[in-house]
Short mmCIF file of C-alpha atoms in Angstrom, two decimals:
data_model
loop_
_atom_site.label_atom_id
_atom_site.label_comp_id
_atom_site.label_asym_id
_atom_site.label_seq_id
_atom_site.Cartn_x
_atom_site.Cartn_y
_atom_site.Cartn_z
CA UNK A 20 -6.72 22.17 -9.16
CA UNK A 21 -7.45 24.51 -6.24
CA UNK A 22 -7.43 23.19 -2.66
CA UNK A 23 -10.67 21.62 -1.48
CA UNK A 24 -13.24 24.06 -0.10
CA UNK A 25 -13.87 24.18 3.63
CA UNK A 26 -15.91 21.25 4.88
CA UNK A 27 -17.17 20.10 8.24
CA UNK A 28 -14.26 17.69 8.71
CA UNK A 29 -10.65 17.48 7.59
CA UNK A 30 -10.89 13.70 7.54
CA UNK A 31 -13.25 10.86 8.33
CA UNK A 32 -11.89 7.46 9.34
CA UNK A 33 -14.21 4.87 7.83
CA UNK A 34 -14.13 1.46 9.49
CA UNK A 35 -12.80 2.79 12.79
CA UNK A 36 -14.10 -0.19 14.78
CA UNK A 37 -12.02 -2.72 12.84
CA UNK A 38 -8.53 -3.92 13.73
CA UNK A 39 -6.62 -1.60 11.39
CA UNK A 40 -9.09 1.24 11.89
CA UNK A 41 -8.55 1.30 15.66
CA UNK A 42 -4.78 1.39 15.20
CA UNK A 43 -5.08 4.26 12.73
CA UNK A 44 -7.32 6.15 15.17
CA UNK A 45 -4.70 5.63 17.87
CA UNK A 46 -1.95 7.17 15.73
CA UNK A 47 -4.16 10.11 14.79
CA UNK A 48 -4.98 10.75 18.44
CA UNK A 49 -1.36 10.54 19.53
CA UNK A 50 0.47 12.30 16.72
CA UNK A 51 -1.66 14.41 14.39
CA UNK A 52 -2.39 18.10 15.12
CA UNK A 53 -4.67 18.60 18.11
CA UNK A 54 -6.92 20.98 16.16
CA UNK A 55 -7.64 18.41 13.46
CA UNK A 56 -11.34 18.23 12.68
CA UNK A 57 -12.11 14.56 12.28
CA UNK A 58 -14.72 11.88 12.72
CA UNK A 59 -14.95 8.13 12.99
CA UNK A 60 -17.56 6.39 10.90
CA UNK A 61 -19.22 3.00 10.66
CA UNK A 62 -22.56 1.29 11.10
CA UNK A 63 -22.77 1.04 14.90
CA UNK A 64 -23.02 4.17 17.04
CA UNK A 65 -22.35 2.10 20.15
CA UNK A 66 -19.14 0.58 18.84
CA UNK A 67 -17.92 3.90 17.43
CA UNK A 68 -18.57 5.62 20.76
CA UNK A 69 -16.51 2.94 22.46
CA UNK A 70 -13.60 3.68 20.08
CA UNK A 71 -13.87 7.40 20.87
CA UNK A 72 -13.78 6.68 24.61
CA UNK A 73 -10.73 4.46 24.15
CA UNK A 74 -8.70 6.99 22.18
CA UNK A 75 -9.50 9.81 24.64
CA UNK A 76 -7.00 8.17 26.98
CA UNK A 77 -4.19 8.69 24.47
CA UNK A 78 -4.56 12.47 24.40
CA UNK A 79 -7.51 13.87 26.38
CA UNK A 80 -6.55 17.50 25.61
CA UNK A 81 -6.97 17.24 21.85
CA UNK A 82 -10.14 17.74 19.82
CA UNK A 83 -11.92 14.39 20.00
CA UNK A 84 -13.50 12.85 16.90
CA UNK A 85 -17.17 13.12 16.14
CA UNK A 86 -19.24 10.02 15.42
CA UNK A 87 -20.81 9.64 11.97
CA UNK A 88 -23.08 6.63 11.56
CA UNK A 89 -23.33 5.53 7.94
CA UNK A 90 -24.08 2.38 6.01
CA UNK A 91 -22.21 1.42 2.87
CA UNK A 92 -25.10 2.43 0.64
CA UNK A 93 -24.17 4.90 -2.08
CA UNK A 94 -26.71 7.37 -0.72
CA UNK A 95 -25.16 7.37 2.76
CA UNK A 96 -21.65 7.52 1.36
CA UNK A 97 -22.43 10.46 -0.90
CA UNK A 98 -23.68 12.37 2.12
CA UNK A 99 -20.66 11.33 4.21
CA UNK A 100 -18.05 12.27 1.61
CA UNK A 101 -19.59 15.70 1.13
CA UNK A 102 -18.81 16.46 4.78
CA UNK A 103 -15.07 15.80 4.65
CA UNK A 104 -12.00 16.81 2.68
CA UNK A 105 -10.59 13.29 2.97
CA UNK A 106 -11.72 9.72 3.64
CA UNK A 107 -9.43 7.12 5.22
CA UNK A 108 -10.96 3.74 4.42
CA UNK A 109 -10.05 0.58 6.32
CA UNK A 110 -13.09 -1.51 5.40
CA UNK A 111 -12.11 -4.73 3.68
CA UNK A 112 -12.32 -6.85 1.77
CA UNK A 113 -12.34 -3.82 -0.49
CA UNK A 114 -13.71 -5.65 -3.51
CA UNK A 115 -16.76 -6.56 -1.45
CA UNK A 116 -17.49 -3.34 0.44
CA UNK A 117 -15.56 -0.33 -0.80
CA UNK A 118 -16.38 0.31 -4.46
CA UNK A 119 -19.19 2.75 -3.55
CA UNK A 120 -16.79 4.58 -1.22
CA UNK A 121 -14.43 5.27 -4.13
CA UNK A 122 -17.36 6.23 -6.36
CA UNK A 123 -18.70 8.73 -3.82
CA UNK A 124 -15.27 10.30 -3.32
CA UNK A 125 -14.68 10.58 -7.07
CA UNK A 126 -18.08 12.22 -7.56
CA UNK A 127 -17.66 14.73 -4.73
CA UNK A 128 -14.02 15.68 -5.20
CA UNK A 129 -13.08 14.13 -1.86
CA UNK A 130 -9.57 12.76 -1.39
CA UNK A 131 -9.32 9.07 -0.46
CA UNK A 132 -6.72 6.67 0.97
CA UNK A 133 -6.91 2.94 1.66
CA UNK A 134 -4.69 -0.02 2.50
CA UNK A 135 -5.94 -2.70 0.15
CA UNK A 136 -3.65 -5.15 -1.60
CA UNK A 137 -6.32 -6.35 -4.02
CA UNK A 138 -4.94 -5.70 -7.51
CA UNK A 139 -8.07 -6.86 -9.39
CA UNK A 140 -10.18 -4.40 -7.40
CA UNK A 141 -7.68 -1.58 -7.92
CA UNK A 142 -7.69 -2.34 -11.65
CA UNK A 143 -11.49 -2.13 -11.64
CA UNK A 144 -11.47 1.19 -9.74
CA UNK A 145 -8.97 2.69 -12.20
CA UNK A 146 -11.13 1.70 -15.15
CA UNK A 147 -14.30 3.08 -13.57
CA UNK A 148 -13.27 6.16 -11.62
CA UNK A 149 -9.84 7.51 -12.60
CA UNK A 150 -11.19 9.99 -15.14
CA UNK A 151 -14.08 11.07 -12.92
CA UNK A 152 -11.78 11.60 -9.94
CA UNK A 153 -9.34 13.56 -12.07
CA UNK A 154 -12.11 15.79 -13.42
CA UNK A 155 -13.37 16.54 -9.89
CA UNK A 156 -9.96 16.97 -8.26
CA UNK A 157 -10.22 13.91 -6.02
CA UNK A 158 -6.84 12.35 -5.23
CA UNK A 159 -7.51 8.65 -4.69
CA UNK A 160 -4.60 6.49 -3.55
CA UNK A 161 -5.23 2.80 -2.88
CA UNK A 162 -2.58 0.41 -1.51
CA UNK A 163 -0.89 2.95 0.76
CA UNK A 164 -0.25 0.37 3.49
CA UNK A 165 2.36 -2.38 3.69
CA UNK A 166 1.11 -3.10 0.21
CA UNK A 167 2.45 -1.18 -1.56
CA UNK A 168 3.93 1.96 0.02
CA UNK A 169 7.39 0.58 0.99
CA UNK A 170 8.03 -0.87 -2.47
CA UNK A 171 6.77 2.21 -4.27
CA UNK A 172 8.72 4.63 -2.09
CA UNK A 173 11.97 2.64 -2.38
CA UNK A 174 11.70 2.51 -6.17
CA UNK A 175 10.96 6.25 -6.29
CA UNK A 176 13.84 7.07 -3.93
CA UNK A 177 16.35 5.03 -5.91
CA UNK A 178 15.30 6.36 -9.32
CA UNK A 179 15.38 9.91 -7.96
CA UNK A 180 18.85 9.40 -6.46
CA UNK A 181 20.31 7.98 -9.69
CA UNK A 182 18.80 10.82 -11.72
CA UNK A 183 20.16 13.45 -9.30
CA UNK A 184 23.62 11.88 -8.95
CA UNK A 185 24.33 10.73 -12.49
CA UNK A 186 21.67 12.43 -14.68
CA UNK A 187 20.77 8.93 -15.87
CA UNK A 188 17.56 6.93 -16.04
CA UNK A 189 17.13 3.75 -14.00
CA UNK A 190 17.22 0.42 -15.80
CA UNK A 191 15.81 -1.67 -13.00
CA UNK A 192 15.16 -2.15 -9.32
CA UNK A 193 15.34 -5.52 -7.55
CA UNK A 194 13.74 -5.54 -4.10
CA UNK A 195 13.70 -8.16 -1.39
CA UNK A 196 11.64 -8.63 1.76
CA UNK A 197 14.70 -8.93 3.96
CA UNK A 198 12.81 -9.50 7.20
CA UNK A 199 9.19 -9.77 8.30
CA UNK A 200 7.84 -10.82 11.67
CA UNK A 201 4.09 -10.37 11.81
CA UNK A 202 0.76 -12.15 12.23
CA UNK A 203 -2.09 -11.69 9.75
CA UNK A 204 -5.36 -10.10 10.78
CA UNK A 205 -8.72 -11.74 10.21
CA UNK A 206 -9.52 -9.26 7.46
CA UNK A 207 -6.35 -10.14 5.55
CA UNK A 208 -7.09 -13.85 5.67
CA UNK A 209 -10.69 -13.30 4.57
CA UNK A 210 -9.51 -11.26 1.60
CA UNK A 211 -6.99 -13.81 0.39
CA UNK A 212 -9.54 -16.61 0.28
CA UNK A 213 -12.41 -14.46 -1.03
CA UNK A 214 -10.93 -12.59 -3.96
CA UNK A 215 -10.86 -15.57 -6.32
CA UNK A 216 -14.56 -16.18 -5.69
CA UNK A 217 -15.33 -12.64 -6.82
CA UNK A 218 -13.05 -12.15 -9.82
CA UNK A 219 -12.22 -15.68 -10.93
CA UNK A 220 -8.97 -16.71 -12.56
CA UNK A 221 -9.68 -14.57 -15.62
CA UNK A 222 -10.09 -11.36 -13.63
CA UNK A 223 -7.04 -12.12 -11.56
CA UNK A 224 -4.95 -12.79 -14.69
CA UNK A 225 -6.08 -9.54 -16.33
CA UNK A 226 -5.09 -7.46 -13.31
CA UNK A 227 -1.81 -9.35 -12.91
CA UNK A 228 -0.62 -8.90 -16.50
CA UNK A 229 2.60 -6.87 -16.91
CA UNK A 230 1.92 -3.12 -16.72
CA UNK A 231 -1.82 -3.76 -16.25
CA UNK A 232 -2.21 -0.79 -13.88
CA UNK A 233 0.10 1.54 -15.79
CA UNK A 234 -1.49 4.17 -18.07
CA UNK A 235 1.23 3.42 -20.65
CA UNK A 236 2.89 0.13 -21.57
CA UNK A 237 6.39 -0.55 -20.33
CA UNK A 238 9.20 -2.54 -21.86
CA UNK A 239 9.69 -6.27 -21.60
CA UNK A 240 12.60 -7.63 -19.50
CA UNK A 241 15.80 -7.68 -21.54
CA UNK A 242 17.05 -10.96 -20.05
CA UNK A 243 15.35 -14.35 -19.98
CA UNK A 244 14.82 -16.33 -16.78
CA UNK A 245 16.61 -19.72 -16.61
CA UNK A 246 14.36 -22.79 -16.56
CA UNK A 247 15.58 -23.91 -13.12
CA UNK A 248 14.72 -20.50 -11.69
CA UNK A 249 11.23 -20.63 -13.18
CA UNK A 250 10.67 -24.11 -11.75
CA UNK A 251 12.20 -23.64 -8.28
CA UNK A 252 11.81 -19.87 -7.84
CA UNK A 253 15.32 -19.41 -6.44
CA UNK A 254 17.81 -16.78 -7.57
CA UNK A 255 20.85 -15.07 -6.08
CA UNK A 256 21.48 -11.33 -5.99
CA UNK A 257 24.96 -10.23 -4.86
CA UNK A 258 23.73 -7.45 -2.58
CA UNK A 259 20.47 -9.04 -1.39
CA UNK A 260 21.35 -12.72 -0.94
CA UNK A 261 19.35 -15.82 -1.88
CA UNK A 262 15.85 -14.90 -3.00
CA UNK A 263 12.58 -16.69 -3.69
CA UNK A 264 8.99 -15.90 -4.61
CA UNK A 265 7.21 -13.33 -2.44
CA UNK A 266 3.46 -13.61 -1.92
CA UNK A 267 3.09 -9.81 -1.96
CA UNK A 268 5.20 -9.19 -5.07
CA UNK A 269 2.27 -9.03 -7.50
CA UNK A 270 0.39 -6.06 -6.00
CA UNK A 271 3.64 -4.22 -5.27
CA UNK A 272 5.04 -4.63 -8.77
CA UNK A 273 1.75 -3.42 -10.25
CA UNK A 274 1.74 -0.23 -8.15
CA UNK A 275 5.40 0.56 -8.91
CA UNK A 276 4.64 0.09 -12.60
CA UNK A 277 1.67 2.45 -12.33
CA UNK A 278 3.89 5.08 -10.72
CA UNK A 279 6.32 4.70 -13.62
CA UNK A 280 3.46 5.32 -16.06
CA UNK A 281 1.97 8.24 -14.11
CA UNK A 282 5.39 9.93 -14.08
CA UNK A 283 5.59 9.69 -17.84
CA UNK A 284 7.54 6.46 -18.26
CA UNK A 285 10.75 7.44 -20.02
CA UNK A 286 10.47 11.00 -18.66
CA UNK A 287 10.51 9.77 -15.07
CA UNK A 288 12.33 6.58 -14.15
CA UNK A 289 13.43 5.78 -17.69
CA UNK A 290 12.26 3.93 -20.83
CA UNK A 291 13.73 0.53 -19.91
CA UNK A 292 12.70 0.50 -16.25
CA UNK A 293 11.82 -2.82 -14.62
CA UNK A 294 10.84 -3.64 -11.05
CA UNK A 295 11.11 -7.07 -9.46
CA UNK A 296 10.42 -8.14 -5.89
CA UNK A 297 11.30 -11.29 -4.00
CA UNK A 298 11.81 -12.58 -0.45
CA UNK A 299 15.16 -13.35 1.16
CA UNK A 300 15.72 -16.90 2.43
CA UNK A 301 18.54 -18.66 4.25
CA UNK A 302 19.41 -21.03 1.43
CA UNK A 303 18.27 -22.41 -1.92
CA UNK A 304 16.45 -25.39 -0.40
CA UNK A 305 14.31 -23.13 1.77
CA UNK A 306 13.61 -20.93 -1.23
CA UNK A 307 12.49 -23.85 -3.38
CA UNK A 308 10.21 -25.15 -0.62
CA UNK A 309 8.55 -21.75 -0.16
CA UNK A 310 8.12 -21.27 -3.90
CA UNK A 311 6.53 -24.71 -4.34
CA UNK A 312 4.31 -24.22 -1.26
CA UNK A 313 3.00 -20.91 -2.63
CA UNK A 314 2.35 -22.50 -6.02
CA UNK A 315 0.43 -25.36 -4.40
CA UNK A 316 -1.46 -22.92 -2.20
CA UNK A 317 -2.57 -20.92 -5.21
CA UNK A 318 -3.70 -24.09 -6.96
CA UNK A 319 -5.69 -25.03 -3.85
CA UNK A 320 -7.38 -21.61 -3.83
CA UNK A 321 -8.34 -22.12 -7.46
CA UNK A 322 -10.41 -25.21 -6.52
CA UNK A 323 -13.70 -24.08 -4.89
CA UNK A 324 -14.08 -26.88 -2.30
CA UNK A 325 -10.49 -26.44 -1.10
CA UNK A 326 -10.92 -22.65 -1.11
CA UNK A 327 -13.97 -22.91 1.13
CA UNK A 328 -12.09 -25.21 3.50
CA UNK A 329 -9.21 -22.69 3.70
CA UNK A 330 -11.74 -19.91 4.30
CA UNK A 331 -13.26 -21.82 7.21
CA UNK A 332 -9.80 -22.37 8.71
CA UNK A 333 -8.97 -18.67 8.27
CA UNK A 334 -12.08 -17.58 10.18
CA UNK A 335 -11.23 -19.94 13.03
CA UNK A 336 -7.80 -18.30 13.33
CA UNK A 337 -8.94 -14.65 13.48
CA UNK A 338 -12.35 -13.35 12.55
CA UNK A 339 -12.40 -10.27 10.30
CA UNK A 340 -11.90 -7.17 12.46
CA UNK A 341 -9.63 -9.06 14.86
CA UNK A 342 -5.88 -9.45 15.07
CA UNK A 343 -2.95 -9.97 17.37
CA UNK A 344 -2.77 -8.17 20.73
CA UNK A 345 -0.43 -5.22 21.36
CA UNK A 346 1.77 -7.47 23.44
CA UNK A 347 2.10 -9.96 20.59
CA UNK A 348 2.93 -7.23 18.05
CA UNK A 349 5.57 -5.46 20.18
CA UNK A 350 8.36 -7.54 18.66
CA UNK A 351 7.17 -7.32 15.07
CA UNK A 352 9.37 -5.85 12.36
CA UNK A 353 9.55 -5.37 8.62
CA UNK A 354 12.49 -4.60 6.35
CA UNK A 355 12.56 -4.21 2.58
CA UNK A 356 15.83 -3.73 0.72
CA UNK A 357 16.35 -2.80 -2.91
CA UNK A 358 19.16 -2.35 -5.41
CA UNK A 359 18.84 -0.13 -8.48
CA UNK A 360 20.96 -0.08 -11.60
CA UNK A 361 21.56 2.97 -13.78
CA UNK A 362 20.64 2.63 -17.45
CA UNK A 363 23.98 3.22 -19.15
CA UNK A 364 26.24 1.63 -21.74
CA UNK A 365 28.69 -0.06 -19.40
CA UNK A 366 29.67 -3.58 -18.44
CA UNK A 367 29.55 -2.39 -14.81
CA UNK A 368 26.62 -0.01 -14.52
CA UNK A 369 26.52 2.17 -11.42
CA UNK A 370 24.18 1.16 -8.63
CA UNK A 371 22.30 2.51 -5.63
CA UNK A 372 20.81 0.72 -2.63
CA UNK A 373 17.93 1.56 -0.29
CA UNK A 374 16.34 0.18 2.86
CA UNK A 375 12.88 0.56 4.41
CA UNK A 376 12.59 -0.67 7.99
CA UNK A 377 10.05 -0.43 10.79
CA UNK A 378 10.25 -2.01 14.24
CA UNK A 379 6.84 -2.39 15.88
CA UNK A 380 3.37 -3.61 15.03
CA UNK A 381 2.98 -4.02 11.29
CA UNK A 382 -0.73 -3.21 11.34
CA UNK A 383 0.04 -0.15 13.43
CA UNK A 384 2.44 0.84 10.63
CA UNK A 385 -0.52 0.57 8.26
CA UNK A 386 -2.31 3.14 10.39
CA UNK A 387 0.80 5.33 10.30
CA UNK A 388 0.83 5.24 6.49
CA UNK A 389 -2.80 6.35 6.34
CA UNK A 390 -2.53 9.13 8.90
CA UNK A 391 0.75 10.59 7.65
CA UNK A 392 -0.35 10.50 4.01
CA UNK A 393 -3.54 12.25 5.10
CA UNK A 394 -1.51 15.16 6.44
CA UNK A 395 0.25 15.53 3.09
CA UNK A 396 -3.07 15.82 1.27
CA UNK A 397 -4.46 18.21 3.87
CA UNK A 398 -1.43 20.50 4.23
CA UNK A 399 0.67 20.35 1.04
CA UNK A 400 -1.49 22.56 -1.21
CA UNK A 401 1.19 23.00 -3.88
CA UNK A 402 1.66 19.25 -4.20
CA UNK A 403 -2.06 18.52 -4.35
CA UNK A 404 -2.49 21.18 -7.05
CA UNK A 405 0.28 19.53 -9.04
CA UNK A 406 -1.22 16.06 -8.64
CA UNK A 407 -4.66 17.28 -9.68
CA UNK A 408 -6.65 14.13 -9.10
CA UNK A 409 -7.28 10.58 -10.24
CA UNK A 410 -6.30 7.10 -9.08
CA UNK A 411 -2.69 7.68 -8.02
CA UNK A 412 0.01 5.83 -6.06
CA UNK A 413 1.88 6.28 -2.75
CA UNK A 414 5.11 7.48 -4.39
CA UNK A 415 3.27 10.38 -6.00
CA UNK A 416 3.36 11.98 -2.53
CA UNK A 417 7.15 12.03 -2.86
CA UNK A 418 9.69 13.31 -0.36
CA UNK A 419 7.18 15.07 1.94
CA UNK A 420 5.57 11.68 2.62
CA UNK A 421 8.94 10.06 3.27
CA UNK A 422 9.91 12.85 5.66
CA UNK A 423 6.73 12.41 7.69
CA UNK A 424 7.20 8.63 7.85
CA UNK A 425 10.74 9.08 9.16
CA UNK A 426 9.46 11.29 11.95
CA UNK A 427 6.97 8.53 12.79
CA UNK A 428 9.72 5.95 13.27
CA UNK A 429 10.30 4.56 9.79
CA UNK A 430 13.86 4.13 8.55
CA UNK A 431 14.12 4.88 4.83
CA UNK A 432 17.62 5.46 3.54
CA UNK A 433 19.13 5.35 0.06
CA UNK A 434 22.77 5.61 -0.98
CA UNK A 435 25.02 5.34 -3.99
CA UNK A 436 27.06 2.13 -3.96
CA UNK A 437 30.84 2.19 -4.52
CA UNK A 438 31.75 1.92 -8.19
CA UNK A 439 33.27 -1.40 -9.18
#
């Protein structure tokens, strides 16, 4: 697919007045090329103008963004997406507001990035718009924020390293949230409590089924899980420590599995590839408590009266569009570690290990993901021609994306482990 024709803007940031949108605009203003043609978009000209005035202070010498007022009607969005090569979308909950954004981009051959973590919505968008986007050359990548870029990039890095070092496929990757210090935004809390209302348990189960987002079916795990582990959620991994259930594992696993399928399954990572993700804890008791608390929390969300009560409490904590102050986020950090095992006939298969780490505001990191991925789609013509279009994943942007993230302060390292 040829590069996109010249349009009025290189990118439009949709939802620029929200918490994540403002942070993304800040990173664009500070770090992206000064000749970038861009705009901020939303429903309120007054609020958008205030954002523009705020970001001028970061770099007054650069080209400042234009203001594009648009509603979320399909008519407005069709007009908006025809003006730009790329849309960065930070308007959530995505299941409630952003389906017409994806539709308009798919129809007009406009690239698209977002930071959702809503697997049922992503499943729906794949079913509706993957083929249309592919036909029109629109590269659409959801979940390119904390969910699920770190997981996807670590899995890709490890499988690539094992293939390059040993000429072997990868049998599996086990990842662990080694450290996270962050506060949720209002939008995140609203999404968690609202998604069950929209899709119901049936829709959530369909999108959460193994390999649900993958274009081809993967293999089943070769080993069974002990009963105590299923009940208490605790397991031990020699290189990662004591692990328990992670609340973000579901969306991340689904995206990694989709990458496996998009890369051809056995032709890419390998025919027996599995990805699992957990959270590190200090000890087994803490792990069991967290696992049981998450299970009870999910059961509470499944009961409408309790769900509404949780939703009310969430809004009293942070309203959508709000989040922690810069001072409060200065000490935030996130680290994901992963261990991969080569697929070989050996009692001691060779392994590799990788780490993703960022010190700073986690929602600012979300803005970094969006802005740096945007530059890949805008500048890497050979890669975009190869990708073609469709509903893709963060790891499809490969090493160029990793290189840009490293320059933005992310640590992402992978290494072969000593043979036993």
